[in-house]
Every structure is written in structure tokens, then in C-alpha cells.
Coordinates of C-alpha atoms in Angstrom, one line a residue:
X1 CA -24.2 -18.4 5.6
X2 CA -25.2 -15.7 8.2
X3 CA -22.7 -13.3 6.6
X4 CA -24.4 -13.8 3.2
X5 CA -27.8 -13.3 4.8
X6 CA -26.6 -10.1 6.4
X7 CA -25.6 -8.7 3.1
X8 CA -28.9 -9.8 1.6
X9 CA -30.8 -8.2 4.3
X10 CA -29.2 -4.8 3.6
X11 CA -29.7 -5.3 -0.1
X12 CA -33.5 -5.6 0.4
X13 CA -33.6 -2.0 1.6
X14 CA -35.3 -3.0 4.8
X15 CA -35.4 0.1 7.0
X16 CA -34.3 -1.8 10.2
X17 CA -31.6 -3.9 8.6
X18 CA -28.7 -2.3 10.5
X19 CA -30.6 -2.6 13.7
X20 CA -31.0 -6.3 13.1
X21 CA -27.3 -6.7 12.3
X22 CA -26.0 -5.3 15.5
X23 CA -26.3 -8.7 17.2
X24 CA -23.9 -10.1 14.6
X25 CA -21.2 -7.7 15.7
X26 CA -20.8 -9.6 18.9
X27 CA -21.4 -13.1 17.4
X28 CA -18.9 -15.7 18.6
X29 CA -17.9 -16.6 15.0
X30 CA -15.3 -14.5 13.3
X31 CA -16.9 -14.9 9.9
X32 CA -20.2 -13.6 11.2
X33 CA -18.7 -10.5 12.7
X34 CA -16.6 -9.7 9.6
X35 CA -19.7 -10.3 7.4
X36 CA -21.8 -8.0 9.6
X37 CA -19.2 -5.2 9.4
X38 CA -19.1 -5.5 5.6
X39 CA -22.9 -5.6 5.3
X40 CA -23.3 -2.6 7.6
X41 CA -20.9 -0.6 5.4
X42 CA -23.4 -1.1 2.6
X43 CA -26.3 0.3 4.5
X44 CA -27.4 3.9 5.3
X45 CA -24.1 5.8 5.6
X46 CA -25.0 7.8 8.7
X47 CA -26.2 4.8 10.7
X48 CA -23.4 2.6 9.3
X49 CA -20.8 5.2 10.4
X50 CA -22.1 5.2 13.9
X51 CA -22.1 1.4 14.2
X52 CA -18.7 0.9 12.7
X53 CA -17.1 3.6 14.8
X54 CA -18.6 2.1 17.9
X55 CA -17.4 -1.4 17.0
X56 CA -13.9 0.0 16.3
X57 CA -13.9 1.8 19.6
X58 CA -15.0 -1.2 21.6
X59 CA -12.6 -3.4 19.7
X60 CA -12.7 -7.1 19.0
X61 CA -10.7 -10.2 20.0
X62 CA -9.7 -10.5 16.3
X63 CA -8.0 -7.4 14.8
X64 CA -9.4 -8.3 11.4
X65 CA -12.8 -7.2 12.5
X66 CA -11.6 -3.8 13.5
X67 CA -9.7 -3.6 10.2
X68 CA -12.9 -4.2 8.3
X69 CA -14.4 -1.3 10.3
X70 CA -11.6 1.0 9.1
X71 CA -12.1 -0.1 5.5
X72 CA -15.9 0.5 5.7
X73 CA -15.6 3.9 7.4
X74 CA -13.1 5.1 4.8
X75 CA -15.5 4.0 2.1
X76 CA -18.8 5.4 3.4
X77 CA -17.5 8.6 5.0
X78 CA -14.0 9.2 3.8
X79 CA -13.6 12.9 4.8
X80 CA -14.8 12.3 8.3
X81 CA -13.0 9.0 8.8
X82 CA -9.4 9.6 7.9
X83 CA -8.5 11.2 11.2
X84 CA -10.4 8.6 13.1
X85 CA -8.6 5.7 11.4
X86 CA -5.3 7.5 11.6
X87 CA -5.6 7.7 15.4
X88 CA -5.1 3.9 15.5
X89 CA -1.7 4.2 13.9
X90 CA -0.4 4.4 17.4
X91 CA -2.6 1.8 18.9
X92 CA -1.2 -0.6 21.6
X93 CA -2.0 -3.6 19.4
X94 CA 0.5 -3.8 16.6
X95 CA -1.9 -5.7 14.4
X96 CA -4.5 -2.9 14.7
X97 CA -1.8 -0.4 13.8
X98 CA -0.9 -2.3 10.7
X99 CA -4.6 -2.7 9.6
X100 CA -5.2 1.0 10.1
X101 CA -2.2 1.8 7.9
X102 CA -3.3 -0.6 5.2
X103 CA -6.8 0.7 5.3
X104 CA -5.6 4.2 4.8
X105 CA -3.3 3.2 2.0
X106 CA -5.8 1.0 0.2
X107 CA -8.4 3.8 0.4
X108 CA -6.3 5.8 -2.1
X109 CA -7.7 9.0 -0.7
X110 CA -5.4 11.9 -1.3
X111 CA -5.6 13.0 2.4
X112 CA -4.8 9.5 3.6
X113 CA -1.1 9.8 2.8
X114 CA -0.3 12.6 5.2
X115 CA -1.1 10.6 8.4
X116 CA 1.1 7.7 7.1
X117 CA 4.0 10.0 6.5
X118 CA 3.5 11.6 10.0
X119 CA 3.4 8.1 11.6
X120 CA 6.6 7.2 9.7
X121 CA 8.5 9.9 11.6
X122 CA 7.9 8.1 14.9
X123 CA 8.6 4.5 13.7
X124 CA 12.1 3.1 13.8
X125 CA 11.9 -0.7 13.3
X126 CA 9.6 -3.7 13.0
X127 CA 6.4 -4.8 11.5
X128 CA 4.8 -1.4 11.8
X129 CA 7.5 0.2 9.7
X130 CA 6.9 -2.4 7.0
X131 CA 3.1 -1.9 7.2
X132 CA 3.6 1.8 6.6
X133 CA 5.7 1.1 3.5
X134 CA 3.1 -1.4 2.2
X135 CA 0.4 1.1 2.9
X136 CA 2.2 3.8 0.9
X137 CA 2.7 1.4 -2.0
X138 CA -1.0 0.4 -1.9
X139 CA -1.9 4.1 -2.2
X140 CA -0.5 4.0 -5.7
X141 CA -0.3 7.7 -6.1
X142 CA 2.6 9.7 -7.5
X143 CA 3.0 11.4 -4.2
X144 CA 3.3 8.0 -2.4
X145 CA 5.8 6.7 -4.9
X146 CA 7.9 9.9 -4.6
X147 CA 7.9 9.5 -0.8
X148 CA 9.0 5.9 -1.0
X149 CA 11.8 6.8 -3.5
X150 CA 12.9 9.6 -1.1
X151 CA 13.2 6.9 1.7
X152 CA 15.4 4.9 -0.6
X153 CA 17.8 7.8 -0.9
X154 CA 18.2 8.4 2.8
X155 CA 17.3 5.3 4.8
X156 CA 19.5 2.6 6.2
X157 CA 19.9 -0.5 4.0
X158 CA 17.4 -2.7 5.9
X159 CA 14.7 -0.1 5.3
X160 CA 15.6 0.3 1.7
X161 CA 15.2 -3.5 1.3
X162 CA 11.8 -3.2 2.8
X163 CA 10.9 -0.5 0.3
X164 CA 11.9 -2.7 -2.5
X165 CA 9.7 -5.5 -1.1
X166 CA 6.8 -3.1 -0.7
X167 CA 7.1 -2.0 -4.3
X168 CA 7.5 -5.6 -5.6
X169 CA 3.8 -5.9 -6.7
X170 CA 4.6 -3.2 -9.3
X171 CA 7.6 -5.1 -10.8
X172 CA 5.9 -4.9 -14.2
X173 CA 5.6 -1.1 -14.0
X174 CA 8.6 -0.3 -16.1
X175 CA 8.7 3.4 -15.4
X176 CA 8.4 2.9 -11.6
X177 CA 11.1 0.2 -11.7
X178 CA 13.4 2.4 -13.6
X179 CA 13.0 5.1 -11.0
X180 CA 13.5 2.6 -8.2
X181 CA 16.6 1.1 -9.9
X182 CA 18.1 4.6 -10.3
X183 CA 17.5 5.5 -6.7
X184 CA 19.0 2.2 -5.4
X185 CA 22.0 2.5 -7.9
X186 CA 22.9 5.9 -6.5
X187 CA 23.5 4.2 -3.2
X188 CA 26.1 1.9 -4.7
X189 CA 25.3 -1.0 -2.4
X190 CA 25.6 -4.4 -4.1
X191 CA 23.2 -6.2 -1.7
X192 CA 20.4 -3.8 -2.4
X193 CA 21.0 -4.1 -6.2
X194 CA 20.8 -7.8 -5.9
X195 CA 17.6 -7.5 -3.9
X196 CA 16.1 -5.4 -6.6
X197 CA 17.3 -7.7 -9.4
X198 CA 15.6 -10.7 -7.6
X199 CA 12.2 -9.2 -8.4
X200 CA 12.6 -10.3 -12.0
X201 CA 13.2 -13.9 -11.1

């Protein structure tokens, strides 16, 4: 209820709406904090940017709240926020790293892809690697798809399987699937071809 009220307060155009919402950023309830971040992102961009950056910097017990800050920042001040969000790709909390990656990918900003590719060079295994692949897939740009297909050509089989999984939401995109099938086929590895074929089941 308070989350809905927060959004409603911003929608009224009340000049002190964001000031009133600062208390919700430290509310004991997760839903209230998430709702506050989303509402703040709909307010005055300059004030919202300040509050969301501060919340991200101070952190939260629930990474989801910080992730909402990333999404909001990339929406209201994209050019100024890419580097800020990208700085969290090496955060000590793995969940925060993943949320930063996904926020960059889902923003679909042209400049958001470069930090993901740079972070990829320093990642070898684990959930962060898969998050970067999902983020690239979420970017949905030709450059992102080309990058993922290049990974298929050179990476070890386990990583290629993760690329196939990351691209699974696009299994009905015939052109992309043809390109992916061709890239996997060139490797000549039966297990990977079976993984790809399973997308149609």
C-alpha cells in the first residue's frame, strides 16, 4: 500500500514528494523500499539521481533494492549513469554484480554493452559469467548478438552451453537461431548440438 502511495505522491507533482519519500528508503519492509526507489525514479531527474546514487552507495540488506536503483538511474540519467552502474560489476556482493549487469543489458543503451564486454575479460566461471551472458542477450542489439556468437566460436563447451541458455528466450527468432546453430555446428560437439535442439522441445 505504501509503495502505491509513494508513486501516487510523485504523480501529483507535489514539489516535496522526493523529500517525503526519503524515509521509505530505510523502511524495514522490502516492498516499501523497492516502491520508494521506483517512485523516486519517476520524480524530478536531478533530485532522483542524487537520491538513487546515495541509496546505491550506502547499499541495502536486499540487493534487489540496489538493483532497482541501477535501473532507475539508467532510465533517468542514462549518459551519466552507465559508468556508475558499471563500477558495481566488480562489487564484492555477487548478487549486486549480477543486478548491475542485468540493469545495463536491459537498458539497451548502446554504450552499456562496452562495460559488459570489459567485465567479461576478467570473469572465468560462475554466476557472474552467466549474468553477463544474460545481460548481453537482454541488450538485444546486433552488436550484443555478434559478441555472443563470437563467444560460441572460441569458448569452452560449458560457456557455450551458457550462451545457448542465455539466448533461449529468442528461440522463435528464426534468423538468430540459424546463426546460433551455424556457430555451434562449426564446433562439431554433439552435446552442444543436443543442448541447442532441446530449445525446440
